[in-house]
Amino acid sequence: MAYIFVGLGNPGEEYKNTRHNTGRILLDSFGKTLDAEWKLDKKLNATTAKVKVGKTPVTLVLPETFMNNSGKAVKPLITSVKSAEKLLVIYDDLDLPFGTNKISFNKSSGGHRGLESIIKNIKTEKFARIRVGISPTTPSGKIKKPKGEEAVTKVILGKFKEEELTQIKKLSKKTNEALETFVKDGLERTMTSFN
């Protein structure tokens, strides 16, 4: 059975380089390294590409639903807890400082609505994720997490600055390696190598 990688974000030009689209940006970047040919899958309401990591088939999925309904695009692909073992979701995380990422498994959504939607739709938390930090930091590297809904919205829907996009590019190399390791060597090795 093919692996399924999902990059979370919002569709449309206006959201293109926003922090909330980090998952989409990084999965798109991974697709580029494998010459992915993206196509709109109307049934899933997602843009998808079929690629191979080594000889293993991987389906890349960018939901075209808005973030809060991301699970609808994933549900038809993950039909059991067993198939969820081959699922990996990349998304932005306000609990991590910008420029960092963490691989985790079988955790709650942490209040991330896109992830919440996936968990609700596939009825399990037992899948891998790459959480990508988007929180602003102090000069000493401490998180300055926004407080209150308005401040949170401002950060997550804010666009990346030029220098931040450069950092995202650097991060994409690490993410690409983690995705390949996940397919070739499994979750344990990926977590050991990249956390």
PDB file of N, CA, C and O in Angstrom, residues 14-76:
ATOM      1  N   GLU A  14      -4.118  34.106  -2.273  1.00  0.00           N
ATOM      2  CA  GLU A  14      -4.000  35.024  -1.126  1.00  0.00           C
ATOM      3  C   GLU A  14      -3.329  34.364   0.086  1.00  0.00           C
ATOM      4  O   GLU A  14      -2.795  35.039   0.967  1.00  0.00           O
ATOM      5  N   TYR A  15      -3.337  33.023   0.138  1.00  0.00           N
ATOM      6  CA  TYR A  15      -2.737  32.322   1.286  1.00  0.00           C
ATOM      7  C   TYR A  15      -1.345  31.775   0.964  1.00  0.00           C
ATOM      8  O   TYR A  15      -0.714  31.149   1.799  1.00  0.00           O
ATOM      9  N   LYS A  16      -0.899  32.018  -0.265  1.00  0.00           N
ATOM     10  CA  LYS A  16       0.277  31.339  -0.790  1.00  0.00           C
ATOM     11  C   LYS A  16       1.477  31.234   0.164  1.00  0.00           C
ATOM     12  O   LYS A  16       1.937  30.150   0.453  1.00  0.00           O
ATOM     13  N   ASN A  17       2.016  32.336   0.632  1.00  0.00           N
ATOM     14  CA  ASN A  17       3.198  32.239   1.504  1.00  0.00           C
ATOM     15  C   ASN A  17       2.892  32.582   2.953  1.00  0.00           C
ATOM     16  O   ASN A  17       3.728  33.134   3.660  1.00  0.00           O
ATOM     17  N   THR A  18       1.693  32.205   3.408  1.00  0.00           N
ATOM     18  CA  THR A  18       1.357  32.468   4.804  1.00  0.00           C
ATOM     19  C   THR A  18       1.907  31.342   5.677  1.00  0.00           C
ATOM     20  O   THR A  18       2.141  30.226   5.207  1.00  0.00           O
ATOM     21  N   ARG A  19       2.085  31.655   6.956  1.00  0.00           N
ATOM     22  CA  ARG A  19       2.634  30.666   7.900  1.00  0.00           C
ATOM     23  C   ARG A  19       1.737  29.433   8.005  1.00  0.00           C
ATOM     24  O   ARG A  19       2.208  28.330   8.200  1.00  0.00           O
ATOM     25  N   HIS A  20       0.429  29.652   7.883  1.00  0.00           N
ATOM     26  CA  HIS A  20      -0.523  28.543   8.004  1.00  0.00           C
ATOM     27  C   HIS A  20      -0.364  27.563   6.829  1.00  0.00           C
ATOM     28  O   HIS A  20      -0.896  26.468   6.865  1.00  0.00           O
ATOM     29  N   ASN A  21       0.341  27.985   5.806  1.00  0.00           N
ATOM     30  CA  ASN A  21       0.530  27.133   4.624  1.00  0.00           C
ATOM     31  C   ASN A  21       1.867  26.406   4.615  1.00  0.00           C
ATOM     32  O   ASN A  21       2.268  25.850   3.605  1.00  0.00           O
ATOM     33  N   THR A  22       2.544  26.412   5.740  1.00  0.00           N
ATOM     34  CA  THR A  22       3.866  25.797   5.825  1.00  0.00           C
ATOM     35  C   THR A  22       3.854  24.346   5.343  1.00  0.00           C
ATOM     36  O   THR A  22       4.751  23.913   4.623  1.00  0.00           O
ATOM     37  N   GLY A  23       2.844  23.601   5.742  1.00  0.00           N
ATOM     38  CA  GLY A  23       2.744  22.190   5.333  1.00  0.00           C
ATOM     39  C   GLY A  23       2.668  22.041   3.827  1.00  0.00           C
ATOM     40  O   GLY A  23       3.351  21.197   3.221  1.00  0.00           O
ATOM     41  N   ARG A  24       1.861  22.876   3.206  1.00  0.00           N
ATOM     42  CA  ARG A  24       1.725  22.863   1.740  1.00  0.00           C
ATOM     43  C   ARG A  24       3.048  23.219   1.066  1.00  0.00           C
ATOM     44  O   ARG A  24       3.469  22.582   0.109  1.00  0.00           O
ATOM     45  N   ILE A  25       3.688  24.277   1.591  1.00  0.00           N
ATOM     46  CA  ILE A  25       4.943  24.765   1.008  1.00  0.00           C
ATOM     47  C   ILE A  25       5.996  23.646   1.034  1.00  0.00           C
ATOM     48  O   ILE A  25       6.661  23.371   0.040  1.00  0.00           O
ATOM     49  N   LEU A  26       6.114  22.972   2.189  1.00  0.00           N
ATOM     50  CA  LEU A  26       7.144  21.946   2.340  1.00  0.00           C
ATOM     51  C   LEU A  26       6.836  20.696   1.518  1.00  0.00           C
ATOM     52  O   LEU A  26       7.740  20.079   0.963  1.00  0.00           O
ATOM     53  N   LEU A  27       5.558  20.326   1.425  1.00  0.00           N
ATOM     54  CA  LEU A  27       5.237  19.134   0.619  1.00  0.00           C
ATOM     55  C   LEU A  27       5.429  19.424  -0.874  1.00  0.00           C
ATOM     56  O   LEU A  27       5.907  18.579  -1.630  1.00  0.00           O
ATOM     57  N   ASP A  28       5.094  20.637  -1.274  1.00  0.00           N
ATOM     58  CA  ASP A  28       5.290  21.040  -2.669  1.00  0.00           C
ATOM     59  C   ASP A  28       6.786  20.985  -3.005  1.00  0.00           C
ATOM     60  O   ASP A  28       7.188  20.504  -4.063  1.00  0.00           O
ATOM     61  N   SER A  29       7.605  21.448  -2.077  1.00  0.00           N
ATOM     62  CA  SER A  29       9.050  21.438  -2.257  1.00  0.00           C
ATOM     63  C   SER A  29       9.573  19.996  -2.369  1.00  0.00           C
ATOM     64  O   SER A  29      10.433  19.696  -3.192  1.00  0.00           O
ATOM     65  N   PHE A  30       9.030  19.099  -1.559  1.00  0.00           N
ATOM     66  CA  PHE A  30       9.407  17.679  -1.640  1.00  0.00           C
ATOM     67  C   PHE A  30       9.024  17.118  -3.011  1.00  0.00           C
ATOM     68  O   PHE A  30       9.800  16.414  -3.647  1.00  0.00           O
ATOM     69  N   GLY A  31       7.820  17.481  -3.466  1.00  0.00           N
ATOM     70  CA  GLY A  31       7.354  17.036  -4.783  1.00  0.00           C
ATOM     71  C   GLY A  31       8.295  17.467  -5.897  1.00  0.00           C
ATOM     72  O   GLY A  31       8.584  16.708  -6.824  1.00  0.00           O
ATOM     73  N   LYS A  32       8.814  18.693  -5.789  1.00  0.00           N
ATOM     74  CA  LYS A  32       9.738  19.214  -6.818  1.00  0.00           C
ATOM     75  C   LYS A  32      10.988  18.345  -6.939  1.00  0.00           C
ATOM     76  O   LYS A  32      11.493  18.128  -8.032  1.00  0.00           O
ATOM     77  N   THR A  33      11.485  17.838  -5.812  1.00  0.00           N
ATOM     78  CA  THR A  33      12.703  17.022  -5.869  1.00  0.00           C
ATOM     79  C   THR A  33      12.445  15.697  -6.584  1.00  0.00           C
ATOM     80  O   THR A  33      13.362  15.025  -7.013  1.00  0.00           O
ATOM     81  N   LEU A  34      11.172  15.305  -6.685  1.00  0.00           N
ATOM     82  CA  LEU A  34      10.818  14.032  -7.329  1.00  0.00           C
ATOM     83  C   LEU A  34      10.068  14.251  -8.644  1.00  0.00           C
ATOM     84  O   LEU A  34       9.417  13.341  -9.152  1.00  0.00           O
ATOM     85  N   ASP A  35      10.152  15.485  -9.182  1.00  0.00           N
ATOM     86  CA  ASP A  35       9.450  15.839 -10.426  1.00  0.00           C
ATOM     87  C   ASP A  35       7.970  15.461 -10.388  1.00  0.00           C
ATOM     88  O   ASP A  35       7.432  14.891 -11.339  1.00  0.00           O
ATOM     89  N   ALA A  36       7.329  15.770  -9.290  1.00  0.00           N
ATOM     90  CA  ALA A  36       5.909  15.433  -9.131  1.00  0.00           C
ATOM     91  C   ALA A  36       5.066  16.160 -10.168  1.00  0.00           C
ATOM     92  O   ALA A  36       5.310  17.332 -10.466  1.00  0.00           O
ATOM     93  N   GLU A  37       4.102  15.447 -10.726  1.00  0.00           N
ATOM     94  CA  GLU A  37       3.125  16.085 -11.612  1.00  0.00           C
ATOM     95  C   GLU A  37       1.805  16.167 -10.856  1.00  0.00           C
ATOM     96  O   GLU A  37       1.116  15.174 -10.666  1.00  0.00           O
ATOM     97  N   TRP A  38       1.491  17.377 -10.440  1.00  0.00           N
ATOM     98  CA  TRP A  38       0.290  17.589  -9.622  1.00  0.00           C
ATOM     99  C   TRP A  38      -0.955  17.628 -10.502  1.00  0.00           C
ATOM    100  O   TRP A  38      -0.948  18.208 -11.574  1.00  0.00           O
ATOM    101  N   LYS A  39      -2.020  17.006 -10.007  1.00  0.00           N
ATOM    102  CA  LYS A  39      -3.307  17.044 -10.711  1.00  0.00           C
ATOM    103  C   LYS A  39      -4.414  17.274  -9.685  1.00  0.00           C
ATOM    104  O   LYS A  39      -4.316  16.795  -8.556  1.00  0.00           O
ATOM    105  N   LEU A  40      -5.456  17.959 -10.128  1.00  0.00           N
ATOM    106  CA  LEU A  40      -6.587  18.165  -9.229  1.00  0.00           C
ATOM    107  C   LEU A  40      -7.444  16.901  -9.222  1.00  0.00           C
ATOM    108  O   LEU A  40      -7.877  16.423 -10.272  1.00  0.00           O
ATOM    109  N   ASP A  41      -7.634  16.338  -8.050  1.00  0.00           N
ATOM    110  CA  ASP A  41      -8.490  15.159  -7.891  1.00  0.00           C
ATOM    111  C   ASP A  41      -9.828  15.659  -7.357  1.00  0.00           C
ATOM    112  O   ASP A  41      -9.949  15.978  -6.176  1.00  0.00           O
ATOM    113  N   LYS A  42     -10.812  15.728  -8.265  1.00  0.00           N
ATOM    114  CA  LYS A  42     -12.101  16.323  -7.870  1.00  0.00           C
ATOM    115  C   LYS A  42     -12.814  15.499  -6.802  1.00  0.00           C
ATOM    116  O   LYS A  42     -13.499  16.039  -5.952  1.00  0.00           O
ATOM    117  N   LYS A  43     -12.633  14.185  -6.866  1.00  0.00           N
ATOM    118  CA  LYS A  43     -13.291  13.313  -5.875  1.00  0.00           C
ATOM    119  C   LYS A  43     -12.783  13.598  -4.466  1.00  0.00           C
ATOM    120  O   LYS A  43     -13.553  13.668  -3.524  1.00  0.00           O
ATOM    121  N   LEU A  44     -11.477  13.775  -4.347  1.00  0.00           N
ATOM    122  CA  LEU A  44     -10.887  14.041  -3.029  1.00  0.00           C
ATOM    123  C   LEU A  44     -10.977  15.522  -2.663  1.00  0.00           C
ATOM    124  O   LEU A  44     -10.818  15.883  -1.504  1.00  0.00           O
ATOM    125  N   ASN A  45     -11.183  16.368  -3.670  1.00  0.00           N
ATOM    126  CA  ASN A  45     -11.088  17.821  -3.506  1.00  0.00           C
ATOM    127  C   ASN A  45      -9.686  18.168  -2.987  1.00  0.00           C
ATOM    128  O   ASN A  45      -9.509  18.825  -1.971  1.00  0.00           O
ATOM    129  N   ALA A  46      -8.679  17.633  -3.716  1.00  0.00           N
ATOM    130  CA  ALA A  46      -7.284  17.856  -3.351  1.00  0.00           C
ATOM    131  C   ALA A  46      -6.434  17.825  -4.604  1.00  0.00           C
ATOM    132  O   ALA A  46      -6.817  17.221  -5.607  1.00  0.00           O
ATOM    133  N   THR A  47      -5.295  18.510  -4.544  1.00  0.00           N
ATOM    134  CA  THR A  47      -4.306  18.398  -5.602  1.00  0.00           C
ATOM    135  C   THR A  47      -3.373  17.275  -5.189  1.00  0.00           C
ATOM    136  O   THR A  47      -2.875  17.273  -4.065  1.00  0.00           O
ATOM    137  N   THR A  48      -3.182  16.289  -6.078  1.00  0.00           N
ATOM    138  CA  THR A  48      -2.381  15.124  -5.700  1.00  0.00           C
ATOM    139  C   THR A  48      -1.291  14.850  -6.733  1.00  0.00           C
ATOM    140  O   THR A  48      -1.385  15.298  -7.879  1.00  0.00           O
ATOM    141  N   ALA A  49      -0.295  14.099  -6.296  1.00  0.00           N
ATOM    142  CA  ALA A  49       0.759  13.645  -7.213  1.00  0.00           C
ATOM    143  C   ALA A  49       1.206  12.267  -6.745  1.00  0.00           C
ATOM    144  O   ALA A  49       1.268  11.998  -5.548  1.00  0.00           O
ATOM    145  N   LYS A  50       1.473  11.404  -7.705  1.00  0.00           N
ATOM    146  CA  LYS A  50       1.985  10.073  -7.362  1.00  0.00           C
ATOM    147  C   LYS A  50       3.478  10.041  -7.689  1.00  0.00           C
ATOM    148  O   LYS A  50       3.868  10.324  -8.815  1.00  0.00           O
ATOM    149  N   VAL A  51       4.285   9.739  -6.678  1.00  0.00           N
ATOM    150  CA  VAL A  51       5.736   9.717  -6.851  1.00  0.00           C
ATOM    151  C   VAL A  51       6.285   8.411  -6.268  1.00  0.00           C
ATOM    152  O   VAL A  51       5.536   7.625  -5.689  1.00  0.00           O
ATOM    153  N   LYS A  52       7.593   8.217  -6.417  1.00  0.00           N
ATOM    154  CA  LYS A  52       8.218   7.052  -5.788  1.00  0.00           C
ATOM    155  C   LYS A  52       9.427   7.491  -4.986  1.00  0.00           C
ATOM    156  O   LYS A  52      10.205   8.324  -5.420  1.00  0.00           O
ATOM    157  N   VAL A  53       9.556   6.927  -3.791  1.00  0.00           N
ATOM    158  CA  VAL A  53      10.758   7.111  -2.990  1.00  0.00           C
ATOM    159  C   VAL A  53      11.459   5.765  -3.065  1.00  0.00           C
ATOM    160  O   VAL A  53      10.972   4.781  -2.532  1.00  0.00           O
ATOM    161  N   GLY A  54      12.563   5.723  -3.791  1.00  0.00           N
ATOM    162  CA  GLY A  54      13.165   4.428  -4.129  1.00  0.00           C
ATOM    163  C   GLY A  54      12.174   3.722  -5.043  1.00  0.00           C
ATOM    164  O   GLY A  54      11.785   4.251  -6.072  1.00  0.00           O
ATOM    165  N   LYS A  55      11.700   2.552  -4.611  1.00  0.00           N
ATOM    166  CA  LYS A  55      10.694   1.836  -5.412  1.00  0.00           C
ATOM    167  C   LYS A  55       9.305   1.918  -4.774  1.00  0.00           C
ATOM    168  O   LYS A  55       8.348   1.331  -5.264  1.00  0.00           O
ATOM    169  N   THR A  56       9.225   2.632  -3.658  1.00  0.00           N
ATOM    170  CA  THR A  56       7.962   2.664  -2.905  1.00  0.00           C
ATOM    171  C   THR A  56       7.055   3.788  -3.381  1.00  0.00           C
ATOM    172  O   THR A  56       7.462   4.948  -3.424  1.00  0.00           O
ATOM    173  N   PRO A  57       5.795   3.461  -3.747  1.00  0.00           N
ATOM    174  CA  PRO A  57       4.874   4.513  -4.178  1.00  0.00           C
ATOM    175  C   PRO A  57       4.418   5.403  -3.019  1.00  0.00           C
ATOM    176  O   PRO A  57       4.144   4.911  -1.926  1.00  0.00           O
ATOM    177  N   VAL A  58       4.376   6.690  -3.295  1.00  0.00           N
ATOM    178  CA  VAL A  58       3.909   7.671  -2.308  1.00  0.00           C
ATOM    179  C   VAL A  58       2.913   8.592  -3.002  1.00  0.00           C
ATOM    180  O   VAL A  58       3.167   9.069  -4.105  1.00  0.00           O
ATOM    181  N   THR A  59       1.777   8.831  -2.359  1.00  0.00           N
ATOM    182  CA  THR A  59       0.814   9.792  -2.884  1.00  0.00           C
ATOM    183  C   THR A  59       0.943  11.084  -2.077  1.00  0.00           C
ATOM    184  O   THR A  59       0.853  11.057  -0.842  1.00  0.00           O
ATOM    185  N   LEU A  60       1.186  12.187  -2.775  1.00  0.00           N
ATOM    186  CA  LEU A  60       1.278  13.497  -2.129  1.00  0.00           C
ATOM    187  C   LEU A  60      -0.083  14.172  -2.235  1.00  0.00           C
ATOM    188  O   LEU A  60      -0.700  14.167  -3.302  1.00  0.00           O
ATOM    189  N   VAL A  61      -0.549  14.749  -1.141  1.00  0.00           N
ATOM    190  CA  VAL A  61      -1.902  15.318  -1.113  1.00  0.00           C
ATOM    191  C   VAL A  61      -1.877  16.741  -0.545  1.00  0.00           C
ATOM    192  O   VAL A  61      -1.401  16.961   0.572  1.00  0.00           O
ATOM    193  N   LEU A  62      -2.394  17.686  -1.326  1.00  0.00           N
ATOM    194  CA  LEU A  62      -2.587  19.053  -0.842  1.00  0.00           C
ATOM    195  C   LEU A  62      -4.103  19.306  -0.860  1.00  0.00           C
ATOM    196  O   LEU A  62      -4.675  19.532  -1.922  1.00  0.00           O
ATOM    197  N   PRO A  63      -4.767  19.214   0.306  1.00  0.00           N
ATOM    198  CA  PRO A  63      -6.223  19.415   0.306  1.00  0.00           C
ATOM    199  C   PRO A  63      -6.598  20.787  -0.260  1.00  0.00           C
ATOM    200  O   PRO A  63      -5.941  21.782   0.032  1.00  0.00           O
ATOM    201  N   GLU A  64      -7.629  20.809  -1.086  1.00  0.00           N
ATOM    202  CA  GLU A  64      -8.132  22.080  -1.631  1.00  0.00           C
ATOM    203  C   GLU A  64      -9.326  22.577  -0.818  1.00  0.00           C
ATOM    204  O   GLU A  64      -9.972  23.547  -1.170  1.00  0.00           O
ATOM    205  N   THR A  65      -9.634  21.854   0.251  1.00  0.00           N
ATOM    206  CA  THR A  65     -10.664  22.323   1.185  1.00  0.00           C
ATOM    207  C   THR A  65      -9.950  23.370   2.023  1.00  0.00           C
ATOM    208  O   THR A  65      -8.731  23.437   2.011  1.00  0.00           O
ATOM    209  N   PHE A  66     -10.674  24.160   2.780  1.00  0.00           N
ATOM    210  CA  PHE A  66      -9.959  25.044   3.686  1.00  0.00           C
ATOM    211  C   PHE A  66      -9.466  24.220   4.864  1.00  0.00           C
ATOM    212  O   PHE A  66      -9.914  23.107   5.099  1.00  0.00           O
ATOM    213  N   MET A  67      -8.491  24.774   5.582  1.00  0.00           N
ATOM    214  CA  MET A  67      -7.794  24.067   6.666  1.00  0.00           C
ATOM    215  C   MET A  67      -8.738  23.255   7.561  1.00  0.00           C
ATOM    216  O   MET A  67      -8.494  22.086   7.820  1.00  0.00           O
ATOM    217  N   ASN A  68      -9.838  23.880   8.000  1.00  0.00           N
ATOM    218  CA  ASN A  68     -10.729  23.231   8.969  1.00  0.00           C
ATOM    219  C   ASN A  68     -11.407  21.975   8.431  1.00  0.00           C
ATOM    220  O   ASN A  68     -11.990  21.214   9.192  1.00  0.00           O
ATOM    221  N   ASN A  69     -11.373  21.784   7.105  1.00  0.00           N
ATOM    222  CA  ASN A  69     -12.002  20.594   6.512  1.00  0.00           C
ATOM    223  C   ASN A  69     -10.996  19.651   5.866  1.00  0.00           C
ATOM    224  O   ASN A  69     -11.372  18.798   5.052  1.00  0.00           O
ATOM    225  N   SER A  70      -9.728  19.786   6.233  1.00  0.00           N
ATOM    226  CA  SER A  70      -8.666  18.983   5.613  1.00  0.00           C
ATOM    227  C   SER A  70      -8.955  17.480   5.652  1.00  0.00           C
ATOM    228  O   SER A  70      -8.608  16.745   4.732  1.00  0.00           O
ATOM    229  N   GLY A  71      -9.596  17.036   6.723  1.00  0.00           N
ATOM    230  CA  GLY A  71      -9.864  15.606   6.895  1.00  0.00           C
ATOM    231  C   GLY A  71     -10.710  14.998   5.795  1.00  0.00           C
ATOM    232  O   GLY A  71     -10.596  13.806   5.491  1.00  0.00           O
ATOM    233  N   LYS A  72     -11.570  15.823   5.183  1.00  0.00           N
ATOM    234  CA  LYS A  72     -12.444  15.307   4.116  1.00  0.00           C
ATOM    235  C   LYS A  72     -11.644  14.795   2.922  1.00  0.00           C
ATOM    236  O   LYS A  72     -12.041  13.854   2.253  1.00  0.00           O
ATOM    237  N   ALA A  73     -10.491  15.436   2.654  1.00  0.00           N
ATOM    238  CA  ALA A  73      -9.657  15.013   1.526  1.00  0.00           C
ATOM    239  C   ALA A  73      -8.852  13.760   1.877  1.00  0.00           C
ATOM    240  O   ALA A  73      -8.439  13.008   1.004  1.00  0.00           O
ATOM    241  N   VAL A  74      -8.635  13.542   3.175  1.00  0.00           N
ATOM    242  CA  VAL A  74      -7.789  12.425   3.608  1.00  0.00           C
ATOM    243  C   VAL A  74      -8.614  11.166   3.856  1.00  0.00           C
ATOM    244  O   VAL A  74      -8.164  10.047   3.603  1.00  0.00           O
ATOM    245  N   LYS A  75      -9.845  11.366   4.312  1.00  0.00           N
ATOM    246  CA  LYS A  75     -10.704  10.241   4.716  1.00  0.00           C
ATOM    247  C   LYS A  75     -10.794   9.107   3.679  1.00  0.00           C
ATOM    248  O   LYS A  75     -10.634   7.937   4.030  1.00  0.00           O
ATOM    249  N   PRO A  76     -11.031   9.400   2.375  1.00  0.00           N
ATOM    250  CA  PRO A  76     -11.148   8.299   1.415  1.00  0.00           C
ATOM    251  C   PRO A  76      -9.850   7.502   1.238  1.00  0.00           C
ATOM    252  O   PRO A  76      -9.878   6.367   0.776  1.00  0.00           O
TER     253      PRO A  76
END
